[in-house]
Amino acid sequence: MIWLSNSTIARLRDQLRARGQRPSIALTGGASLSPEAAELMGVATEYGPICEAMYLMMSADGKITNDEREVLKGALRNLSGDTVRSVHIEAMLDQASKHVAEQGRDARLRDVIEHLHEDGARAEVAFVLAAAIAFADNAIADEENETLNALAEGLGIDESRADELLDSVEADLTERPA
């Protein structure tokens, strides 16, 4: 079983939360719906499974906090080089919530794992970001730990690799200022 170290995840959480608090860019004027819908589809295809993995972690304990939302937003902005906007994030979160309501958490976790399993790099990114979400509110609930373990197992990330990934994140964060 993987146990998250508070010190390992705390700096990642803080950095992602800071990115999540940045103001969003809003489109005004004559933006048509079709290009926006096409843009959202592209964003959802690229980042949807990772966003849903983070959503599953956020909702694991039955409550979604603002801190968790900010970390998620910061994570998606980091991953996308600031191309994913708040409107995209909210749409992906709404979709993830609907999927869970319709299909259940276990089915959604299996689907996320299926989408990420064949791409080792994306799978590991999803795992690390889910860990950051778990610690976003300074405490890791049992349900979050269970979700993280199920995600790691489904993605083929064993305990030693999980520790290596989290240690690597910690090392990166100590080298760079927040």
PDB file of N, CA and C in Angstrom, residues 55-91:
ATOM      1  N   TYR A  55     -10.407  14.474 -10.597  1.00  0.00           N
ATOM      2  CA  TYR A  55     -11.770  14.623 -10.070  1.00  0.00           C
ATOM      3  C   TYR A  55     -12.131  13.439  -9.165  1.00  0.00           C
ATOM      4  N   LEU A  56     -11.792  12.245  -9.594  1.00  0.00           N
ATOM      5  CA  LEU A  56     -12.083  11.063  -8.782  1.00  0.00           C
ATOM      6  C   LEU A  56     -11.381  11.154  -7.425  1.00  0.00           C
ATOM      7  N   MET A  57     -10.172  11.711  -7.427  1.00  0.00           N
ATOM      8  CA  MET A  57      -9.466  11.898  -6.165  1.00  0.00           C
ATOM      9  C   MET A  57     -10.151  12.985  -5.333  1.00  0.00           C
ATOM     10  N   MET A  58     -10.498  14.104  -5.975  1.00  0.00           N
ATOM     11  CA  MET A  58     -11.155  15.205  -5.264  1.00  0.00           C
ATOM     12  C   MET A  58     -12.435  14.749  -4.583  1.00  0.00           C
ATOM     13  N   SER A  59     -13.184  13.930  -5.255  1.00  0.00           N
ATOM     14  CA  SER A  59     -14.505  13.533  -4.760  1.00  0.00           C
ATOM     15  C   SER A  59     -14.475  12.250  -3.938  1.00  0.00           C
ATOM     16  N   ALA A  60     -13.314  11.659  -3.752  1.00  0.00           N
ATOM     17  CA  ALA A  60     -13.221  10.364  -3.068  1.00  0.00           C
ATOM     18  C   ALA A  60     -13.774  10.403  -1.656  1.00  0.00           C
ATOM     19  N   ASP A  61     -13.546  11.507  -0.950  1.00  0.00           N
ATOM     20  CA  ASP A  61     -13.998  11.586   0.439  1.00  0.00           C
ATOM     21  C   ASP A  61     -15.386  12.223   0.573  1.00  0.00           C
ATOM     22  N   GLY A  62     -16.046  12.451  -0.553  1.00  0.00           N
ATOM     23  CA  GLY A  62     -17.404  12.974  -0.533  1.00  0.00           C
ATOM     24  C   GLY A  62     -17.507  14.479  -0.467  1.00  0.00           C
ATOM     25  N   LYS A  63     -16.382  15.175  -0.421  1.00  0.00           N
ATOM     26  CA  LYS A  63     -16.439  16.640  -0.410  1.00  0.00           C
ATOM     27  C   LYS A  63     -15.306  17.191  -1.278  1.00  0.00           C
ATOM     28  N   ILE A  64     -15.645  18.203  -2.051  1.00  0.00           N
ATOM     29  CA  ILE A  64     -14.678  18.847  -2.936  1.00  0.00           C
ATOM     30  C   ILE A  64     -14.413  20.240  -2.379  1.00  0.00           C
ATOM     31  N   THR A  65     -13.148  20.494  -2.050  1.00  0.00           N
ATOM     32  CA  THR A  65     -12.788  21.776  -1.447  1.00  0.00           C
ATOM     33  C   THR A  65     -12.246  22.744  -2.502  1.00  0.00           C
ATOM     34  N   ASN A  66     -12.259  24.024  -2.170  1.00  0.00           N
ATOM     35  CA  ASN A  66     -11.667  25.026  -3.059  1.00  0.00           C
ATOM     36  C   ASN A  66     -10.178  24.773  -3.247  1.00  0.00           C
ATOM     37  N   ASP A  67      -9.495  24.330  -2.198  1.00  0.00           N
ATOM     38  CA  ASP A  67      -8.070  24.029  -2.321  1.00  0.00           C
ATOM     39  C   ASP A  67      -7.840  22.943  -3.368  1.00  0.00           C
ATOM     40  N   GLU A  68      -8.670  21.911  -3.362  1.00  0.00           N
ATOM     41  CA  GLU A  68      -8.531  20.836  -4.349  1.00  0.00           C
ATOM     42  C   GLU A  68      -8.784  21.367  -5.754  1.00  0.00           C
ATOM     43  N   ARG A  69      -9.777  22.215  -5.912  1.00  0.00           N
ATOM     44  CA  ARG A  69     -10.084  22.795  -7.224  1.00  0.00           C
ATOM     45  C   ARG A  69      -8.924  23.658  -7.717  1.00  0.00           C
ATOM     46  N   GLU A  70      -8.317  24.426  -6.821  1.00  0.00           N
ATOM     47  CA  GLU A  70      -7.202  25.282  -7.212  1.00  0.00           C
ATOM     48  C   GLU A  70      -5.992  24.456  -7.630  1.00  0.00           C
ATOM     49  N   VAL A  71      -5.717  23.380  -6.908  1.00  0.00           N
ATOM     50  CA  VAL A  71      -4.604  22.505  -7.275  1.00  0.00           C
ATOM     51  C   VAL A  71      -4.876  21.874  -8.636  1.00  0.00           C
ATOM     52  N   LEU A  72      -6.103  21.418  -8.858  1.00  0.00           N
ATOM     53  CA  LEU A  72      -6.461  20.837 -10.152  1.00  0.00           C
ATOM     54  C   LEU A  72      -6.279  21.852 -11.273  1.00  0.00           C
ATOM     55  N   LYS A  73      -6.770  23.069 -11.078  1.00  0.00           N
ATOM     56  CA  LYS A  73      -6.616  24.102 -12.103  1.00  0.00           C
ATOM     57  C   LYS A  73      -5.147  24.387 -12.373  1.00  0.00           C
ATOM     58  N   GLY A  74      -4.360  24.498 -11.317  1.00  0.00           N
ATOM     59  CA  GLY A  74      -2.931  24.742 -11.488  1.00  0.00           C
ATOM     60  C   GLY A  74      -2.248  23.611 -12.236  1.00  0.00           C
ATOM     61  N   ALA A  75      -2.648  22.389 -11.930  1.00  0.00           N
ATOM     62  CA  ALA A  75      -2.064  21.227 -12.609  1.00  0.00           C
ATOM     63  C   ALA A  75      -2.365  21.261 -14.103  1.00  0.00           C
ATOM     64  N   LEU A  76      -3.618  21.518 -14.451  1.00  0.00           N
ATOM     65  CA  LEU A  76      -3.986  21.542 -15.875  1.00  0.00           C
ATOM     66  C   LEU A  76      -3.342  22.715 -16.600  1.00  0.00           C
ATOM     67  N   ARG A  77      -3.205  23.840 -15.916  1.00  0.00           N
ATOM     68  CA  ARG A  77      -2.518  24.979 -16.538  1.00  0.00           C
ATOM     69  C   ARG A  77      -1.047  24.669 -16.743  1.00  0.00           C
ATOM     70  N   ASN A  78      -0.409  24.033 -15.768  1.00  0.00           N
ATOM     71  CA  ASN A  78       0.997  23.641 -15.926  1.00  0.00           C
ATOM     72  C   ASN A  78       1.163  22.675 -17.090  1.00  0.00           C
ATOM     73  N   LEU A  79       0.324  21.649 -17.123  1.00  0.00           N
ATOM     74  CA  LEU A  79       0.429  20.638 -18.175  1.00  0.00           C
ATOM     75  C   LEU A  79       0.242  21.223 -19.568  1.00  0.00           C
ATOM     76  N   SER A  80      -0.653  22.178 -19.665  1.00  0.00           N
ATOM     77  CA  SER A  80      -1.025  22.714 -20.981  1.00  0.00           C
ATOM     78  C   SER A  80      -0.243  23.954 -21.374  1.00  0.00           C
ATOM     79  N   GLY A  81       0.669  24.401 -20.540  1.00  0.00           N
ATOM     80  CA  GLY A  81       1.365  25.645 -20.844  1.00  0.00           C
ATOM     81  C   GLY A  81       0.398  26.824 -20.863  1.00  0.00           C
ATOM     82  N   ASP A  82      -0.565  26.790 -19.971  1.00  0.00           N
ATOM     83  CA  ASP A  82      -1.581  27.838 -19.814  1.00  0.00           C
ATOM     84  C   ASP A  82      -2.572  27.941 -20.970  1.00  0.00           C
ATOM     85  N   THR A  83      -2.729  26.892 -21.748  1.00  0.00           N
ATOM     86  CA  THR A  83      -3.722  26.936 -22.830  1.00  0.00           C
ATOM     87  C   THR A  83      -5.104  26.465 -22.379  1.00  0.00           C
ATOM     88  N   VAL A  84      -5.159  25.670 -21.312  1.00  0.00           N
ATOM     89  CA  VAL A  84      -6.454  25.225 -20.794  1.00  0.00           C
ATOM     90  C   VAL A  84      -7.009  26.328 -19.908  1.00  0.00           C
ATOM     91  N   ARG A  85      -8.193  26.795 -20.274  1.00  0.00           N
ATOM     92  CA  ARG A  85      -8.829  27.898 -19.544  1.00  0.00           C
ATOM     93  C   ARG A  85      -9.844  27.361 -18.549  1.00  0.00           C
ATOM     94  N   SER A  86     -10.284  28.239 -17.668  1.00  0.00           N
ATOM     95  CA  SER A  86     -11.249  27.839 -16.637  1.00  0.00           C
ATOM     96  C   SER A  86     -12.519  27.251 -17.234  1.00  0.00           C
ATOM     97  N   VAL A  87     -12.973  27.793 -18.352  1.00  0.00           N
ATOM     98  CA  VAL A  87     -14.190  27.268 -18.977  1.00  0.00           C
ATOM     99  C   VAL A  87     -13.988  25.809 -19.398  1.00  0.00           C
ATOM    100  N   HIS A  88     -12.790  25.466 -19.864  1.00  0.00           N
ATOM    101  CA  HIS A  88     -12.494  24.081 -20.243  1.00  0.00           C
ATOM    102  C   HIS A  88     -12.474  23.194 -19.000  1.00  0.00           C
ATOM    103  N   ILE A  89     -11.820  23.697 -17.956  1.00  0.00           N
ATOM    104  CA  ILE A  89     -11.705  22.922 -16.723  1.00  0.00           C
ATOM    105  C   ILE A  89     -13.081  22.648 -16.133  1.00  0.00           C
ATOM    106  N   GLU A  90     -13.902  23.679 -16.064  1.00  0.00           N
ATOM    107  CA  GLU A  90     -15.247  23.498 -15.504  1.00  0.00           C
ATOM    108  C   GLU A  90     -16.063  22.529 -16.344  1.00  0.00           C
ATOM    109  N   ALA A  91     -15.936  22.601 -17.662  1.00  0.00           N
ATOM    110  CA  ALA A  91     -16.668  21.664 -18.530  1.00  0.00           C
ATOM    111  C   ALA A  91     -16.201  20.231 -18.302  1.00  0.00           C
TER     112      ALA A  91
END
